[in-house]
CSV table of C-alpha atoms in Angstrom, one decimal:
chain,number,residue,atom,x,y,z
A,1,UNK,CA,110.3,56.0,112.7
A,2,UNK,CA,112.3,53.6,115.2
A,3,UNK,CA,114.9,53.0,112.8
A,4,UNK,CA,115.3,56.8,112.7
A,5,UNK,CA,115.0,56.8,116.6
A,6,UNK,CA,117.6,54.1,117.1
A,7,UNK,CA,120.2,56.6,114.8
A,8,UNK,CA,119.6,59.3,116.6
A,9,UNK,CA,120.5,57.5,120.1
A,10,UNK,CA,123.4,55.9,118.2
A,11,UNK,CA,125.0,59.7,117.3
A,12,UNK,CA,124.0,60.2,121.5
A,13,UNK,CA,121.8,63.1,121.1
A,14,UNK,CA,119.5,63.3,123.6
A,15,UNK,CA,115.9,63.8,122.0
A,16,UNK,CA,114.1,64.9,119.1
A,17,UNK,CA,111.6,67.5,117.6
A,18,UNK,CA,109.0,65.6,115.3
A,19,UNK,CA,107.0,67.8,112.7
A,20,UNK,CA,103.4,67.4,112.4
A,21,UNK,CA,103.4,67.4,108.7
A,22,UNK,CA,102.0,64.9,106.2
A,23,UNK,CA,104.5,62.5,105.7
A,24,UNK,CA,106.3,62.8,109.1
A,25,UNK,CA,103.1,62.7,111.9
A,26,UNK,CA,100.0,63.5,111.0
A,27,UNK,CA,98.0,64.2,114.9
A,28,UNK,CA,94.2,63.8,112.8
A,29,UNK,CA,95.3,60.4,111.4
A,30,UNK,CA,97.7,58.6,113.7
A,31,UNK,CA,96.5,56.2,115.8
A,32,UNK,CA,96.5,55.5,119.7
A,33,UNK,CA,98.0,52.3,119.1
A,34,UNK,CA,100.6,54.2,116.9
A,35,UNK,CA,101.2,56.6,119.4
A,36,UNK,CA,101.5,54.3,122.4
A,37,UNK,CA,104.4,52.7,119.9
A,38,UNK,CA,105.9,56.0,119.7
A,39,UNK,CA,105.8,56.4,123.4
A,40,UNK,CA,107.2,53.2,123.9
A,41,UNK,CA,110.2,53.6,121.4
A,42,UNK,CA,111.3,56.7,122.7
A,43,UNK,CA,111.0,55.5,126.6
A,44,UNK,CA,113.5,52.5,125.9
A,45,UNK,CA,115.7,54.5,123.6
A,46,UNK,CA,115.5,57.4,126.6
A,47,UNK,CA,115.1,60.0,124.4
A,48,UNK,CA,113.3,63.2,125.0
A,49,UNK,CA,110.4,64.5,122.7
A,50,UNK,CA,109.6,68.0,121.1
A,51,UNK,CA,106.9,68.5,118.9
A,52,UNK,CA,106.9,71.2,116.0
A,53,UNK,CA,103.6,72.3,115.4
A,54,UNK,CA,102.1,72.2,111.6
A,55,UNK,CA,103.4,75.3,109.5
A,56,UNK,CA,102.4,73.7,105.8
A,57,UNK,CA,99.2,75.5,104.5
A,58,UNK,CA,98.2,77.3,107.4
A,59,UNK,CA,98.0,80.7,108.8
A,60,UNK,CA,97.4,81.7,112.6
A,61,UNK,CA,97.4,85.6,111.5
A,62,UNK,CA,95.3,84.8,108.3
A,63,UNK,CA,93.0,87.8,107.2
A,64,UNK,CA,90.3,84.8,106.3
A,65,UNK,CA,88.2,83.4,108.9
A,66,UNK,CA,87.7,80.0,107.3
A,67,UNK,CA,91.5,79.9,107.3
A,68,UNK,CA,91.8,81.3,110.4
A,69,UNK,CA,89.7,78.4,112.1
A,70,UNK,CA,91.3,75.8,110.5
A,71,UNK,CA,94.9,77.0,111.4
A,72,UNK,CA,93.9,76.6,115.1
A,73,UNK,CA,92.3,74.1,115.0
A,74,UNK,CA,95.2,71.7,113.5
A,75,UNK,CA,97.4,73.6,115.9
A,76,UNK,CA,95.3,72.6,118.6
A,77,UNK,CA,95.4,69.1,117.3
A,78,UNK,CA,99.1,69.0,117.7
A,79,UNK,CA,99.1,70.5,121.0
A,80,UNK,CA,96.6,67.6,121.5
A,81,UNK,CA,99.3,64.6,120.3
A,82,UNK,CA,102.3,66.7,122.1
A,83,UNK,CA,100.6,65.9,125.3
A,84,UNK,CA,100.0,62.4,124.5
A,85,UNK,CA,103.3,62.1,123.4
A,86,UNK,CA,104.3,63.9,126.2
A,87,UNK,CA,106.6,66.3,124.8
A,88,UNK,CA,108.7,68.3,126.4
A,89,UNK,CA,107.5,72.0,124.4
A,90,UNK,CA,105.7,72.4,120.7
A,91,UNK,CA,107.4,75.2,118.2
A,92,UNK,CA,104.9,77.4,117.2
A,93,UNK,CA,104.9,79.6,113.9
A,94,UNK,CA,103.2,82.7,114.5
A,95,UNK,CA,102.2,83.4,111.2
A,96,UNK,CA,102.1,85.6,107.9
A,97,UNK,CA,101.1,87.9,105.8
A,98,UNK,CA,101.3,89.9,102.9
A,99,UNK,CA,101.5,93.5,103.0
A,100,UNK,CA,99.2,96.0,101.7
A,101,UNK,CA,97.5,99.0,102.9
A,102,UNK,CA,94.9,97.7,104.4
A,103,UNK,CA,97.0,94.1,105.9
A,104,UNK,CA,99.5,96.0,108.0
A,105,UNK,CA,101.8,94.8,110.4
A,106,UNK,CA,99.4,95.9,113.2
A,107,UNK,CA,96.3,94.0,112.4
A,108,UNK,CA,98.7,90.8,111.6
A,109,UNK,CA,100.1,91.1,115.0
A,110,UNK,CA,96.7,91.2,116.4
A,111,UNK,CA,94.9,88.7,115.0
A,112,UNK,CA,98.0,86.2,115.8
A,113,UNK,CA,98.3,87.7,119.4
A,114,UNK,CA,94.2,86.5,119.6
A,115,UNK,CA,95.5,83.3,117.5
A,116,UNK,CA,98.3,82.5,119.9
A,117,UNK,CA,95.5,83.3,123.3
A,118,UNK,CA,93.6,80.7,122.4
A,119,UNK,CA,96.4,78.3,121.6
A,120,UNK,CA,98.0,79.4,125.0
A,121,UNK,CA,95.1,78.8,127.3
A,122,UNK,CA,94.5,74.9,125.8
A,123,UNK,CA,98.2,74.3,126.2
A,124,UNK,CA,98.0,75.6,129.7
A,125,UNK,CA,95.3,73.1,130.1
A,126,UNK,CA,97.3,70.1,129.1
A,127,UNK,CA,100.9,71.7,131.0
A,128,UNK,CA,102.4,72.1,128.4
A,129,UNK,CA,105.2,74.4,127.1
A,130,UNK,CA,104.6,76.8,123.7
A,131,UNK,CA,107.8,78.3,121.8
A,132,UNK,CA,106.9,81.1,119.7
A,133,UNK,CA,110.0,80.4,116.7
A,134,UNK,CA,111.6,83.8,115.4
A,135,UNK,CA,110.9,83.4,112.0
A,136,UNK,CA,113.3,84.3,108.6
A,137,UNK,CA,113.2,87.5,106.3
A,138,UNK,CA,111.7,86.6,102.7
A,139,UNK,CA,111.1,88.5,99.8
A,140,UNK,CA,107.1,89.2,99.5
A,141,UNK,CA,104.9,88.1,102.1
A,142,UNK,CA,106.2,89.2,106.0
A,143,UNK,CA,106.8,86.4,108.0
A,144,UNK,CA,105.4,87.8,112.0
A,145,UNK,CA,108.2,87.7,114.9
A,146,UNK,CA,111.5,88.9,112.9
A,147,UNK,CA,112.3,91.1,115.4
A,148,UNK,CA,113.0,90.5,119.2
A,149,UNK,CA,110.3,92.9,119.7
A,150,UNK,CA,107.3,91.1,117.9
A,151,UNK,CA,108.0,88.1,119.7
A,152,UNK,CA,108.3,90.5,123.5
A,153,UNK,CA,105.3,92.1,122.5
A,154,UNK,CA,103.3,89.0,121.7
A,155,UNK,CA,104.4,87.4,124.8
A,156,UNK,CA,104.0,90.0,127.1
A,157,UNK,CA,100.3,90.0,125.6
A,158,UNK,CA,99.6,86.7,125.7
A,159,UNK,CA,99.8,87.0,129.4
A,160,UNK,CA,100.1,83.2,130.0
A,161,UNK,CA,103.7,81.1,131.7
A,162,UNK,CA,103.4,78.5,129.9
A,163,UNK,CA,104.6,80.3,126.5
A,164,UNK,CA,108.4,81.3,125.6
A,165,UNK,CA,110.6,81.5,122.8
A,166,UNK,CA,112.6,79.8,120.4
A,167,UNK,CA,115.8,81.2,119.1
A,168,UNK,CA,115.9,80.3,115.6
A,169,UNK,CA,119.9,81.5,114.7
A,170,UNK,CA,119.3,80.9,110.7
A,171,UNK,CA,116.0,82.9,110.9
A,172,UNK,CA,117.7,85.4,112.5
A,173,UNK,CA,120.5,85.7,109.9
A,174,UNK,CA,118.1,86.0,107.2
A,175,UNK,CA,117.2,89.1,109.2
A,176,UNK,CA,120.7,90.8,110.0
A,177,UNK,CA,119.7,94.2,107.6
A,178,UNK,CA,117.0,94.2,110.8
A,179,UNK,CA,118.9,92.7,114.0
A,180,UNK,CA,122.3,91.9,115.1
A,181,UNK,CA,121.9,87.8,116.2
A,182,UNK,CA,123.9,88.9,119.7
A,183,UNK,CA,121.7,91.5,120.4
A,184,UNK,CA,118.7,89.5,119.4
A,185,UNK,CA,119.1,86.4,121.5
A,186,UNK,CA,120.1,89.1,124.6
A,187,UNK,CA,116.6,90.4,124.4
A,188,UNK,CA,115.1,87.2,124.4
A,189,UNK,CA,117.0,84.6,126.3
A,190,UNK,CA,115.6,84.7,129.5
A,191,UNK,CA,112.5,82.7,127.7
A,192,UNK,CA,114.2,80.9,125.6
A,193,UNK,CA,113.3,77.2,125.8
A,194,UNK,CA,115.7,76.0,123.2
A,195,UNK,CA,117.7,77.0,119.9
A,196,UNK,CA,117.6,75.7,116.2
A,197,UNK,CA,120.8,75.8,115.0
A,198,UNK,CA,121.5,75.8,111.5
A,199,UNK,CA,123.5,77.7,108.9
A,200,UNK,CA,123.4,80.0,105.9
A,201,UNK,CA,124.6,83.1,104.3
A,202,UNK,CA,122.4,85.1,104.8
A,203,UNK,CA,120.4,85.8,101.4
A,204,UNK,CA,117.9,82.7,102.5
A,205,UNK,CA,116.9,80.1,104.7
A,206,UNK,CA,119.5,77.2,103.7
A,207,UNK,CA,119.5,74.9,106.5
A,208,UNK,CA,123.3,74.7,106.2
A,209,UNK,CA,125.7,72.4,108.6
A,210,UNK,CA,126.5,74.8,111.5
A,211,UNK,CA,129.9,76.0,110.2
A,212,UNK,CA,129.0,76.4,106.4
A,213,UNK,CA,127.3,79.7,106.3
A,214,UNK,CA,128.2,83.0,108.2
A,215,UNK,CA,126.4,82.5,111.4
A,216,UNK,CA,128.9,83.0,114.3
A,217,UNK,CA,127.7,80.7,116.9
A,218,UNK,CA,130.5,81.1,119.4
A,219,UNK,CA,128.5,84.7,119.9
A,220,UNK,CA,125.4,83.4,120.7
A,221,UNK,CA,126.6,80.3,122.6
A,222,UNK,CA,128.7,83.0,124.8
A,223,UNK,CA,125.3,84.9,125.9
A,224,UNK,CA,123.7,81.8,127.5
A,225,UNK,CA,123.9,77.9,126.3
A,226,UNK,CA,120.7,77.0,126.2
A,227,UNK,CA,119.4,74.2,128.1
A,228,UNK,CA,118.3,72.3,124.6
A,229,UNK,CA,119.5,72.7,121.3
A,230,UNK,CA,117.8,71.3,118.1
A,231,UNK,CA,119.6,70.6,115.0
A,232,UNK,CA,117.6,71.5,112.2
A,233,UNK,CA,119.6,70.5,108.8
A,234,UNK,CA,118.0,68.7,105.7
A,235,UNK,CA,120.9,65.5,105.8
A,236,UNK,CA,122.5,63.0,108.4
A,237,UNK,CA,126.3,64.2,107.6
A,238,UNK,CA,125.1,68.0,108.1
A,239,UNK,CA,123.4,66.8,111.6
A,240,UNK,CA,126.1,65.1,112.6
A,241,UNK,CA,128.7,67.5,111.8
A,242,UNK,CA,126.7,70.4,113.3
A,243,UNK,CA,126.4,68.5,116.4
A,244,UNK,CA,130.0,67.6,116.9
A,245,UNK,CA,130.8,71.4,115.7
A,246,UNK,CA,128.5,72.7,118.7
A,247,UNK,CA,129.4,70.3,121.0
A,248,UNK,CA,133.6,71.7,120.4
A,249,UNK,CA,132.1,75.2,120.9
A,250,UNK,CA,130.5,74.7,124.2
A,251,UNK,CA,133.9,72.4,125.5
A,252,UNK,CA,136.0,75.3,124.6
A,253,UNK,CA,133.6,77.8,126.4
């Protein structure tokens, strides 16, 4: 991880957004000592510190209660280590489902909106931000906020200040038979804490270099630059080049 650190403040970006996933940071197995290291790393490197909650085998709008309970709990857990860490916001997925005629939309949206409360009120606790992430179009199970109107809903019932969005642009371009990105990112800016930017073509959720798919960027970034952007692509080159790519958009705007 400090290697990885030191790269990052080498290419100058300005923070990072760690996933809570095996493999990366695990918040039920790392240490204090490990995270008092962390802390330290990032506080002489001066980088900021986002936290992306777990998405990996669990479910905050699962129609199983065991599941159910488990999925907030290791949520809560990463709330948890985002505070000790302390992180600037944690991406939240909002959860899935697969349709049928009894697992509609409607009770999905309900049982994450009762999900997400609970989430809401122990990150209030601990001041700390929550971004709900727009989430990307699949074939078979129905990802919950694809539309700007899931995600104002949701908010608007969450009731707390503490929660807000983030505009995922590839998500949303899995989506376009649904949205328009512009008119997406309109509804929503005003709590939008940061963007992932990333690139496809549409048909799936590639994680592309921001250039190499079809998003057009220059739209969004014309609405509102954001105050924090988060590259999310799978290779160095791809981060790098998306980064200088977005940094030549916002010069020119």
């Amino acid at each position: 991880m400090p290697i990885f650190l030191e790269k990052i403040k080498e290419e100058n970006f300005a923070g990072v957004e760690i996933k809570c996933e095996h493999g990366v940071i695990d918040p039920e197995k790392i240490s204090p000592k490990e995270i008092q290291n962390l802390k330290d790393v990032l506080k002489s490197l001066e980088l900021q510190i986002s936290i992306h909650a777990t998405f990996i085998d669990i479910n905050i709008a699962s129609f199983y209660p065991s599941i159910l309970k488990a999925s907030i709990e290791r949520v809560q857990s990463c709330l948890t280590l985002a505070y000790k860490l302390d992180a600037k916001w944690i991406t939240l997925h909002c959860g899935h489902f697969l349709p049928t005629p009894i697992a509609t939309l409607e009770s999905a949206l309900k049982i994450s909106l009762n999900s997400l409360k609970e989430i809401a009120s122990k990150a209030e606790g601990l001041n700390l931000k929550i971004g709900l992430e727009n989430k990307d179009c699949k074939i078979g199970y129905r990802n919950i906020f694809i539309t700007p109107e899931e995600g104002l809903w949701l908010l608007k019932n969450i009731e707390k200040d503490c929660v807000g969005f983030i505009f995922d642009c590839g998500h949303a371009n899995t989506c376009k038979n649904k949205n328009d990105l512009g008119d997406f990112y309109k509804k929503i800016e005003k709590k939008v804490t940061a963007i992932h930017a990333h690139d496809n073509d549409g048909s799936f959720d590639q994680h592309l270099a921001v250039g190499e798919g079809t998003i057009n960027f220059e739209q969004i970034l014309k609405i509102k630059i954001p105050e924090n952007i988060v590259i999310e692509c799978d290779e160095e080159k791809e981060i790098i080049a998306s980064k200088d790519a977005i940094t030549k958009l916002v010069n020119l705007l």
